[in-house]
Every structure is written in C-alpha cells, then in structure tokens.
Amino acid sequence: MCAAHAAVPGKRRRRNGRTRATATRTAIALSATVISVLLVVILAPWARMRVEAAQFTIGVVMPTNHPAVGGISTQINDVIQVAAVQAASLDSANSYTFLPIDSGFTQARGIAAMYRAMGNGSVAIIGELSSQNSLAIALAANRYKLWQCSGASTSSALSDKANFPYFFRTIQDDPQQGVAMAYFLRSMGWRSVNTLSSSDSYGQSISSSFMTAAAALGIDVVSNQVFSLTATDYTFQLKAIAESGSNIIVYVGVPDNAVTVLRQARTMGLLTPHYAWVGPDALGLYFGSVTPNTAQTAADNALVNGFLYVYPRQNGQNTQYAALQAQYRTAVGASAIVDTVPYGIAFADCATAMVLGIKRIVGVYGAAAVQAGTHSATLNDFLAPFTGASGDVTFDSAGNRQGVFDVMNIWNGATTTVYSIQTNYSVSPVAAPTFLSGMSTVPADRPQQTILYPQWTDAGVQVLAALRVLAIVWFLVSLGYTFVRRHQSVVKNLSFPFLASITVGCVLVLVSEFLVVDVPTRFSCHGAAWIFTMGYELVLASAAVKTFRVYKIFVMVAQTLVFAIWVGVAPRWPELVSTKLYLSYACKQENDTAYLVVLAVSLAYNIGILLTVCFFAYKTRNVMSGFRETSFILYTAQNIFLTGILALLLTLIPFTDFALGAYYVRAVLVFYATVFAHGALVGRVAIALWQQPAIATLTQFPDTGSASKSVLQSVVHSPLGGTLAAAGAGGGTAFPAIKGSTGALTTTPAAESATTVTTGQFPVKQTSKWLAHWVRHTIHLFPNEGILALVPDGTDARGKVGTVLRLSATQYDPEPPGAAGIPAVELFCLGSSWLVQMDHRDTHAAWVARLGVVAKASASSMGRNSASGRKGMSGAGRLRAPSRTGTVAVSGSLVASPSSVMAAMPPSPGSPAKTESSALMGGK
C-alpha cells in the first residue's frame, strides 16, 4: 500500500511538468505572433513604399498651337520641362513624366486635352494659361481627383473649394493683385482713376477687388467701364473715360482685347503724355497677342510704351532660381533668360509643387491609390510650403499662393521691374519708370484745370474793374457838376431828378458787376442780379417818364416784390462745376420750377418796360425838343435791346467750357451799354454845360438891317475840314471860309411868301451831331417844290453839295432855348436838327414869317408860347433885347457879336457885297 501510495505523487508531478511545458510553448508562440504583427504594422509602409515605387504622368495642358499665345505657351512648356528635371530629384523613389498637350485656348478643347491626359495615365495637370479655361478643366477634373496647378490663372472663382477642391496655383490670385494695384496707385499719388475691365471672371475678379481696396484707400473711381470679350468697338467706354476728368486708366482684360482697345484709345487721344495706363499680370502676354511680321506690328507693339502692370514676383534670387536659369540656358540657348518668359517661373514652381505633393500622398495612400484616384487626400494633405525658383511658396486654405508683386514697365519692347510690392502692400522703388511721355515724371491723375470763373488776380478782371471805377467816378462827377449847374435851361428842360435817377441806375449796374468776380457766395448769387436789375430799371423808368410818364416808384416796388418771392421760394447757392479740363462755379437752386417761373416773370416784366420805352421813343423821335432827349432815349433803348440779347444769352446759357470767355464778353457788353446810356442821357448834358460859360451875355445886335455879319469867335472849321484862325474884336486874321449872314428881307405879302423862293447865307451848325462845327451855308426855301436846301460853302471830298429837307417833314423853333437872346432858328427833320444864326432880328422875323407859311412850329416852341401867353409865331416883338457886350453860348459854342469880327472879313468870291441893303434874294 505504501508503495502504491508512494507512486501516486510521482505520477502527479510528471503531469504538472508537462502542463507547465505546454503553457510555456504557448506563451512563446503567442509572443512571436504579436511581435510578428507589430513588425508587419511597423514595417508595412516602408515595405509598401519600396515595393510600390511608380511612374507618374503629369499632363501639361497649354495652348501651344494658338496663333496669339502659342509662342508664349511653348516657352512656358520649355521651362516646365527644365524644372521637371530639378523637381524629380526631390523624389528619388518615383519617376515623373510631364506630357505636353495642346488645349486650343478654349474651354471645350481644354476639357478634351484633360481627357487625353487621363488616357495617358496622368494623375495631375499643369495648366491652363487662361482663368476661363482653367475653370472648365478644373470643374471636369474634380470627379477624377486630378490635381491641377496653374501659374497664370488668377480668377477668384477658382478659390471656391466646393467646386474646385483639387485646384491650386503658384501665382497670387486676383483679389491680392487688385489690392496690390490699389496700393501701388496710392503710392504714386493718384487719387482719381478710371477702370476698363473685361466681363469675364478674370477681369471682374481683379476689378472688384481693386475697387473695394481703392474705396478703402480714398481713391475715387470716376468711371468704371466694362466690355465683352467678343466686343470689337470700345468707343462708348473710351469716350466715357476721355470725359471722366481722370488721366489714370486701369485696364483689366486679356491681351487679345488689349490690342484693339489700345488702337481705338490712340485714335481718341488717350495715349498722349498726359495719361498713365496700369494693368494686371495679363499685360505680360501682350506682345504674344500682336500679329507678327505685318505692317501694323511695330505700331501695335508701340501702343504699350510707358505701360505699367502688376506682376507676381518671378525671380526668387536664390539657388533654386540659379539652378533653373542654368538648366534653361543649357536646354534653350546660352543667351536665354528664364525671367523673360511670362509666367515661366510660376509654372516651374507648379512642377515642383506637383512632385512634392504626389510624394506626400503616395507615402500615405500608396501609389496604386494615387494612380487610381481612390485616395481620400485633400488639398491641405497635398500641399506644403517649399522654396521655389520664385522664392518662398506658401498657400492659404484655398490653394492660393501668398507672395509679393513687382510692377513692370514696358518701353520699346523691353520689360523692366520698377517697383516692388511686399506682402504688407508697402511699395518700394526699384528703378525709374518711363511713362507715355518718354520721361520719368509722374503724370497727374487729373489735368491741370483751367479756372473759368473771374478772379481778382486776372489781368482782364483788373482792367475791367479799373474801367468801371473810372466810369463810376465820371458818372458821379458829371452828376455833381450837373447839380451845380441845375439852374441852367438845359438842365431844367431835362429835369435834374431824372438825370440823377439815370446816373444812380448806371452806377448800380456797374457795381453789380463787382459781385460776380471770384468765388460766388449766397449773397452774390442773389445780390448781383438784384442790384443789376434795380439799376437797369432806374435808367429805363426815367426814360419811360419822358416817353409815356410811367410812374417810377411803381416799377421799383413791383420788381422788389418779384425778387422777394424769388429769395423765398427758390433761394440760390454757389456750386462748383468741375470738368476734366475746367473749373467754374454756378448758382444753383433746389426748386427749379419756382426759379424758372420767377425768372420768366422778371424777364417778361423788364423786357416789357424796354419794349415800351422803345415803342414810345420811336413814336416821339420827331417831336423836336431843345436837347433831342427823345431821340437819344430811342438810341439808348435800341442799344440796350441789342446788347441785352447777347448779355442775357451769355448769362442764362451754361457755357461750361467757355464760362470765363462768356463772362468777359458779357462784362464788356454791360460796360458798353451802361456807358452809352449815361453818355446819351446824362453825360452829353454835362459836356454841353462845361463847354458854355455859366453866365451868358450878348453884344446888342442892331435893331435894323445892317451889313454886319455874324461869325464864330472861337476856332471854326471849313466844310472841307480846314481849321480857321480865331479873330478877336477889333481885328485879327480873317475867316475866308466863314462869311457872315446876308439875309435882309423886305416886306413881302403873305400870299406871295407862299410861292417866293427865299435865299440867305448864314452860319449853320448841325446840332444833332456831336462835336459839330459852325459852317457857313446858303439856305434856299422853295415853297412850290416843298423843300428847304442847306448848301455849305464849297464841297467835301465825296462831292456832297448839301442837305435838302422836305417841308412836310420839317419843323422849326423860332426861339431855340440854347440861343437865348440871339436871332436864330432851329430846324428839325426826321431826327436831325440844324441851328441857323442870323445877323439881326428883322432878318430873323422875315425868315420866321416865311417858315410859318410852309412848315410847322415844333412842339417845344408852341409849349413855350402857350406858357408865356404868346399866340403868334412871328414879329420882332417876341425877341428879347440882347446885351451890348460879351458873348452868348449857342448849343455849346461861343457866338461873337458881328460888329467885333466882321469888319476884318473879306467877302467870299461869289458872295453878295456886304454893302447891299438887302442880300436876301427873292424870285418867283
């Protein structure tokens, strides 16, 4: 039993030992399995990378055969192929092929080129040149997860990752470019610009970002013009720019349109030295859009001389750029410069970005997944910052490169970097630019505007002001002198209050002209018209009193009421009128309708007054008066009417480009009309008063017929214009051209006087003419023929013999006011008048009797006779006894007594002897 009991534990020990051995083996096997799994997990990517090293094809979709951009596209493709060699060294595990495919520069052919690239196994695409074509290709490539990079497409639409999740670019997008352009314009001091942009996504994205940035920077876009890509006529847009007032033109469009746009701009004068053109990066392709080897090629190339365009920086000035430049010269030629290829370096960076991106996602998803497009990589997985030939390349979340810009300048076909724009948009000069003028002088954003409103600094304004001051001084001096001599008959007849009203009116008119000089104010907008109209109405109201007795106070009150209404319903204020070339001011109002109504009423009122004066002055022109005031009122009214038409047109019509010229013409017209009115109505009175002495006395004429002759004591002129020496009392030089009066008349029955021809020789002065001279005339009265002839001694150079008056239209004044006390008769006919001086009262009475039978006495003479109670028109009793010494003023000239001078005068040939008892010849 014991032995049996002893065997049982031994068996138990052996079983436990086997169990432990089995557990150990199991643990070892399990550990080996875990280790193997871990090794597989850890080493799988490395093993897969080594096993899945592959060949990747990248399609280069560019319009290499297009007639406009084909040459540039071919150059870009050469740069890409050179860059591919450098980029391949960045991924030694895989190999890359860059396959060129022509895109035709259209959306349809671009999509077809994409499918051809896919058919050749492409996993990515580099291209296209145009944003429009890149949009179409990217939209079609999305479903196939084709990565796409462009070094030229800048449209902001491509930043939409919902539609273009696999697109990125190594060039700054349009919003960055538009902002950079705005900052550049501000750095040039340009605050006023025009924009001319294409309607495609490229043109509108840059234009939109530029205008937003420009507004924030205080740049005024005065004209924003848009054209279609298919347009051929840009006249409408260019005309708006030409009239905008700004010389800076921002062109945002593709080169194909630029050639035609610039041809038409040259025709419209928009390529002159005054202008500056600024464009985006697309202008770098301009020369490729010009048809080569034609008669127009050189002229088209010259169209962009002086142009500036913003361009993404190409030369990174680093080892990558140096390597690219060296390889490019090796492939193309020793003199080749990669910088001269538009967008070339940006596309070279596309090749680098593609190799690095494919390497990244292959390392994560494997080559097969990348080639089959079954990966789930995003753009952020694909892209990483790197240093390219253009410098440091970084991307935002939308795949847009962040970077700096250069401003390029075109001159004679060469392109030069002249400014640099950093990432913070600070602008630094690099070289002196050459503008359209061929010089480096920066043109002004606006042309120097010519000021078209009168300023006190203008010489013409100063001259006119001086003339007005002199005229006002003359007006006031003449008024004061007239006031001193107000008791003279001339002033009494014309009425000093009326003369004063006319003078004050003329002064007010001239004073109103001072208010329209320099920058207008609210007061001058109303005050100039108000003061002018008050002065105008003072002159015309006084004239109207003489013609139709219009009550002056009523006229002024009515006009004042009109102006009060004007100020109340249509107040005016000055407004600056600025055009491209000119700067002026105009008075404006809010209520145009009320202003036009008030203006129409005022014009109608004042024109009515003027026409009334003209009408009645014309009707009374032949009503003879001592100083012919009605005739001169008619002359004044006619003059105001004619000058007023022109002055009114120049005032009411806005001559924007001729505002200053219109001012000078109107100012001269107003000055002339005012001086004329004062001279005709007041000034001539003052001159006449000055020419005659204050106290007039006469040497007594004999009461009976004598042989004495009456001549002028002062200097007189012959009919032929010769000057005769003066003769004093008691001797001196004779007056050969002036004979005395020979007109003694014997008693003639009244019946006979109606048919008898009467002749006499007398000194005659035409008082209707200013500065007229006394000239001896032979006067013939032909009752049967109904005429009166005045024949001067001798004839003038034109062979004029004399003047014939029709008696039916002739009036006479037997006692002219200006010849107070001397025997004289004044003749009036159709607005003209002559003063006839006779030797003694018998002759005077005889001629008055003869004239009384065949002619009418003037209204003024009848008025005087009526006032004095005299009814007859003839007879010696009506003559006042003259003084025995001195002289008397006759219409402004001095008349000597005949006894003092006639003794020294020889008779003229053919004249009657002075010893005849009667030289007045009569005949049937």
Short mmCIF file of N, CA and C in Angstrom, two decimals, residues 83-170:
data_model
loop_
_atom_site.label_atom_id
_atom_site.label_comp_id
_atom_site.label_asym_id
_atom_site.label_seq_id
_atom_site.Cartn_x
_atom_site.Cartn_y
_atom_site.Cartn_z
N ALA A 83 12.30 72.48 -65.43
CA ALA A 83 12.04 72.40 -63.99
C ALA A 83 11.74 70.97 -63.55
N ALA A 84 11.18 70.16 -64.45
CA ALA A 84 10.84 68.79 -64.10
C ALA A 84 12.07 67.98 -63.71
N VAL A 85 13.17 68.27 -64.40
CA VAL A 85 14.42 67.56 -64.09
C VAL A 85 14.87 67.90 -62.67
N GLN A 86 14.78 69.18 -62.32
CA GLN A 86 15.16 69.60 -60.98
C GLN A 86 14.18 69.07 -59.95
N ALA A 87 12.86 69.05 -60.27
CA ALA A 87 11.85 68.58 -59.32
C ALA A 87 11.94 67.08 -59.08
N ALA A 88 12.29 66.30 -60.12
CA ALA A 88 12.37 64.84 -59.98
C ALA A 88 13.40 64.42 -58.95
N SER A 89 14.42 65.24 -58.77
CA SER A 89 15.45 64.91 -57.79
C SER A 89 14.92 64.99 -56.37
N LEU A 90 13.74 65.59 -56.19
CA LEU A 90 13.14 65.69 -54.86
C LEU A 90 12.44 64.40 -54.45
N ASP A 91 12.22 63.45 -55.39
CA ASP A 91 11.55 62.18 -55.10
C ASP A 91 12.29 61.09 -55.87
N SER A 92 13.30 60.54 -55.21
CA SER A 92 14.10 59.52 -55.89
C SER A 92 13.40 58.18 -55.98
N ALA A 93 12.28 57.98 -55.23
CA ALA A 93 11.58 56.70 -55.24
C ALA A 93 10.66 56.55 -56.44
N ASN A 94 10.24 57.65 -57.01
CA ASN A 94 9.30 57.59 -58.13
C ASN A 94 9.88 58.36 -59.32
N SER A 95 9.32 58.11 -60.45
CA SER A 95 9.74 58.82 -61.65
C SER A 95 8.53 59.59 -62.22
N TYR A 96 8.85 60.69 -62.91
CA TYR A 96 7.79 61.59 -63.36
C TYR A 96 7.99 61.93 -64.83
N THR A 97 6.87 62.02 -65.53
CA THR A 97 6.87 62.44 -66.93
C THR A 97 5.87 63.58 -67.09
N PHE A 98 6.32 64.65 -67.71
CA PHE A 98 5.46 65.81 -67.96
C PHE A 98 5.08 65.81 -69.43
N LEU A 99 3.81 65.53 -69.70
CA LEU A 99 3.33 65.29 -71.07
C LEU A 99 2.62 66.53 -71.62
N PRO A 100 3.20 67.22 -72.64
CA PRO A 100 2.53 68.40 -73.21
C PRO A 100 1.34 68.01 -74.08
N ILE A 101 0.22 68.73 -73.89
CA ILE A 101 -1.00 68.51 -74.70
C ILE A 101 -1.58 69.88 -75.02
N ASP A 102 -1.90 70.11 -76.28
CA ASP A 102 -2.44 71.41 -76.69
C ASP A 102 -3.88 71.56 -76.25
N SER A 103 -4.17 72.72 -75.64
CA SER A 103 -5.53 72.97 -75.13
C SER A 103 -6.37 73.80 -76.09
N GLY A 104 -5.76 74.36 -77.14
CA GLY A 104 -6.51 75.15 -78.12
C GLY A 104 -6.97 76.50 -77.60
N PHE A 105 -6.69 76.84 -76.34
CA PHE A 105 -7.08 78.12 -75.73
C PHE A 105 -8.60 78.32 -75.73
N THR A 106 -9.33 77.20 -75.64
CA THR A 106 -10.79 77.26 -75.48
C THR A 106 -11.18 76.29 -74.38
N GLN A 107 -12.38 76.49 -73.84
CA GLN A 107 -12.83 75.62 -72.77
C GLN A 107 -13.08 74.20 -73.26
N ALA A 108 -13.74 74.07 -74.41
CA ALA A 108 -14.06 72.73 -74.93
C ALA A 108 -12.80 71.93 -75.24
N ARG A 109 -11.85 72.56 -75.93
CA ARG A 109 -10.62 71.85 -76.27
C ARG A 109 -9.75 71.65 -75.05
N GLY A 110 -9.89 72.51 -74.06
CA GLY A 110 -9.16 72.31 -72.80
C GLY A 110 -9.64 71.07 -72.08
N ILE A 111 -10.98 70.86 -72.04
CA ILE A 111 -11.53 69.65 -71.41
C ILE A 111 -11.12 68.41 -72.20
N ALA A 112 -11.13 68.52 -73.52
CA ALA A 112 -10.69 67.39 -74.35
C ALA A 112 -9.23 67.06 -74.07
N ALA A 113 -8.40 68.08 -73.88
CA ALA A 113 -6.99 67.85 -73.57
C ALA A 113 -6.84 67.16 -72.22
N MET A 114 -7.73 67.49 -71.27
CA MET A 114 -7.69 66.83 -69.97
C MET A 114 -7.96 65.34 -70.11
N TYR A 115 -8.97 64.99 -70.91
CA TYR A 115 -9.27 63.57 -71.10
C TYR A 115 -8.14 62.85 -71.83
N ARG A 116 -7.49 63.51 -72.73
CA ARG A 116 -6.34 62.90 -73.39
C ARG A 116 -5.23 62.64 -72.38
N ALA A 117 -5.04 63.57 -71.46
CA ALA A 117 -4.03 63.38 -70.42
C ALA A 117 -4.38 62.19 -69.53
N MET A 118 -5.67 62.06 -69.18
CA MET A 118 -6.09 60.93 -68.37
C MET A 118 -5.89 59.62 -69.13
N GLY A 119 -6.16 59.67 -70.42
CA GLY A 119 -5.95 58.47 -71.22
C GLY A 119 -4.50 58.02 -71.25
N ASN A 120 -3.61 58.94 -71.02
CA ASN A 120 -2.17 58.62 -70.97
C ASN A 120 -1.69 58.37 -69.55
N GLY A 121 -2.64 58.20 -68.61
CA GLY A 121 -2.30 57.85 -67.24
C GLY A 121 -1.93 59.02 -66.36
N SER A 122 -2.30 60.21 -66.73
CA SER A 122 -1.94 61.36 -65.91
C SER A 122 -2.72 61.37 -64.61
N VAL A 123 -2.03 61.69 -63.53
CA VAL A 123 -2.68 61.82 -62.22
C VAL A 123 -2.82 63.28 -61.82
N ALA A 124 -2.26 64.17 -62.64
CA ALA A 124 -2.32 65.60 -62.33
C ALA A 124 -2.16 66.39 -63.63
N ILE A 125 -2.54 67.67 -63.56
CA ILE A 125 -2.48 68.54 -64.74
C ILE A 125 -1.84 69.86 -64.34
N ILE A 126 -0.97 70.34 -65.19
CA ILE A 126 -0.44 71.71 -65.05
C ILE A 126 -1.04 72.54 -66.18
N GLY A 127 -1.75 73.59 -65.84
CA GLY A 127 -2.41 74.44 -66.84
C GLY A 127 -3.75 74.92 -66.30
N GLU A 128 -4.47 75.72 -66.97
CA GLU A 128 -4.15 76.27 -68.25
C GLU A 128 -3.67 77.71 -68.08
N LEU A 129 -3.46 78.38 -69.20
CA LEU A 129 -2.99 79.76 -69.14
C LEU A 129 -4.10 80.73 -68.74
N SER A 130 -5.31 80.52 -69.26
CA SER A 130 -6.45 81.41 -69.03
C SER A 130 -7.29 80.92 -67.86
N SER A 131 -7.78 81.87 -67.07
CA SER A 131 -8.66 81.51 -65.95
C SER A 131 -9.94 80.87 -66.44
N GLN A 132 -10.48 81.39 -67.55
CA GLN A 132 -11.72 80.83 -68.09
C GLN A 132 -11.54 79.36 -68.43
N ASN A 133 -10.44 79.03 -69.08
CA ASN A 133 -10.21 77.64 -69.48
C ASN A 133 -9.84 76.77 -68.28
N SER A 134 -9.12 77.34 -67.33
CA SER A 134 -8.79 76.57 -66.12
C SER A 134 -10.03 76.23 -65.33
N LEU A 135 -11.00 77.15 -65.29
CA LEU A 135 -12.26 76.88 -64.60
C LEU A 135 -12.96 75.66 -65.19
N ALA A 136 -13.05 75.60 -66.52
CA ALA A 136 -13.73 74.49 -67.18
C ALA A 136 -12.99 73.18 -66.94
N ILE A 137 -11.68 73.20 -67.06
CA ILE A 137 -10.90 71.97 -66.87
C ILE A 137 -10.99 71.48 -65.43
N ALA A 138 -10.87 72.40 -64.47
CA ALA A 138 -10.92 72.02 -63.06
C ALA A 138 -12.27 71.44 -62.68
N LEU A 139 -13.33 72.02 -63.25
CA LEU A 139 -14.67 71.51 -62.94
C LEU A 139 -14.85 70.10 -63.46
N ALA A 140 -14.32 69.79 -64.64
CA ALA A 140 -14.43 68.45 -65.21
C ALA A 140 -13.50 67.46 -64.51
N ALA A 141 -12.37 67.92 -64.00
CA ALA A 141 -11.37 67.02 -63.41
C ALA A 141 -11.69 66.63 -61.98
N ASN A 142 -12.68 67.32 -61.36
CA ASN A 142 -12.96 67.04 -59.95
C ASN A 142 -13.35 65.58 -59.71
N ARG A 143 -14.17 65.02 -60.54
CA ARG A 143 -14.69 63.66 -60.32
C ARG A 143 -13.60 62.60 -60.42
N TYR A 144 -12.49 62.99 -61.07
CA TYR A 144 -11.40 62.03 -61.23
C TYR A 144 -10.25 62.29 -60.26
N LYS A 145 -10.44 63.22 -59.36
CA LYS A 145 -9.43 63.59 -58.37
C LYS A 145 -8.09 63.91 -59.02
N LEU A 146 -8.16 64.65 -60.10
CA LEU A 146 -6.95 65.09 -60.78
C LEU A 146 -6.47 66.38 -60.13
N TRP A 147 -5.24 66.37 -59.64
CA TRP A 147 -4.66 67.60 -59.09
C TRP A 147 -4.33 68.54 -60.23
N GLN A 148 -4.63 69.82 -60.03
CA GLN A 148 -4.39 70.80 -61.10
C GLN A 148 -3.69 72.02 -60.52
N CYS A 149 -2.64 72.48 -61.21
CA CYS A 149 -1.90 73.68 -60.79
C CYS A 149 -1.73 74.61 -61.99
N SER A 150 -1.93 75.90 -61.76
CA SER A 150 -1.71 76.90 -62.80
C SER A 150 -0.78 77.99 -62.25
N GLY A 151 0.11 78.42 -63.12
CA GLY A 151 0.98 79.53 -62.76
C GLY A 151 0.53 80.84 -63.37
N ALA A 152 -0.69 80.86 -63.96
CA ALA A 152 -1.17 82.07 -64.63
C ALA A 152 -2.63 82.38 -64.35
N SER A 153 -3.44 81.38 -64.03
CA SER A 153 -4.88 81.59 -63.81
C SER A 153 -5.08 82.19 -62.42
N THR A 154 -5.61 83.40 -62.39
CA THR A 154 -5.69 84.15 -61.12
C THR A 154 -7.12 84.44 -60.68
N SER A 155 -8.12 83.96 -61.41
CA SER A 155 -9.51 84.30 -61.09
C SER A 155 -9.87 83.86 -59.68
N SER A 156 -10.59 84.75 -58.99
CA SER A 156 -11.01 84.44 -57.63
C SER A 156 -12.03 83.31 -57.61
N ALA A 157 -12.67 83.02 -58.74
CA ALA A 157 -13.65 81.93 -58.77
C ALA A 157 -12.98 80.59 -58.49
N LEU A 158 -11.71 80.46 -58.82
CA LEU A 158 -11.01 79.20 -58.60
C LEU A 158 -10.68 78.97 -57.14
N SER A 159 -10.94 79.97 -56.30
CA SER A 159 -10.71 79.80 -54.86
C SER A 159 -11.87 79.07 -54.19
N ASP A 160 -12.94 78.81 -54.92
CA ASP A 160 -14.11 78.11 -54.38
C ASP A 160 -13.79 76.62 -54.29
N LYS A 161 -13.48 76.16 -53.12
CA LYS A 161 -13.05 74.75 -52.96
C LYS A 161 -14.23 73.78 -53.01
N ALA A 162 -15.45 74.28 -52.89
CA ALA A 162 -16.59 73.39 -53.05
C ALA A 162 -16.70 72.91 -54.49
N ASN A 163 -16.32 73.75 -55.44
CA ASN A 163 -16.38 73.37 -56.85
C ASN A 163 -15.02 72.96 -57.42
N PHE A 164 -13.95 73.44 -56.81
CA PHE A 164 -12.63 73.15 -57.36
C PHE A 164 -11.70 72.67 -56.23
N PRO A 165 -11.99 71.49 -55.64
CA PRO A 165 -11.24 71.05 -54.45
C PRO A 165 -9.80 70.62 -54.74
N TYR A 166 -9.45 70.38 -56.01
CA TYR A 166 -8.10 69.87 -56.33
C TYR A 166 -7.27 70.90 -57.12
N PHE A 167 -7.77 72.12 -57.18
CA PHE A 167 -7.04 73.15 -57.92
C PHE A 167 -6.22 74.01 -56.96
N PHE A 168 -5.00 74.34 -57.33
CA PHE A 168 -4.18 75.31 -56.59
C PHE A 168 -3.31 76.05 -57.61
N ARG A 169 -2.62 77.08 -57.15
CA ARG A 169 -1.82 77.88 -58.07
C ARG A 169 -0.59 78.44 -57.36
N THR A 170 0.42 78.67 -58.16
CA THR A 170 1.67 79.23 -57.64
C THR A 170 1.79 80.71 -58.00
#
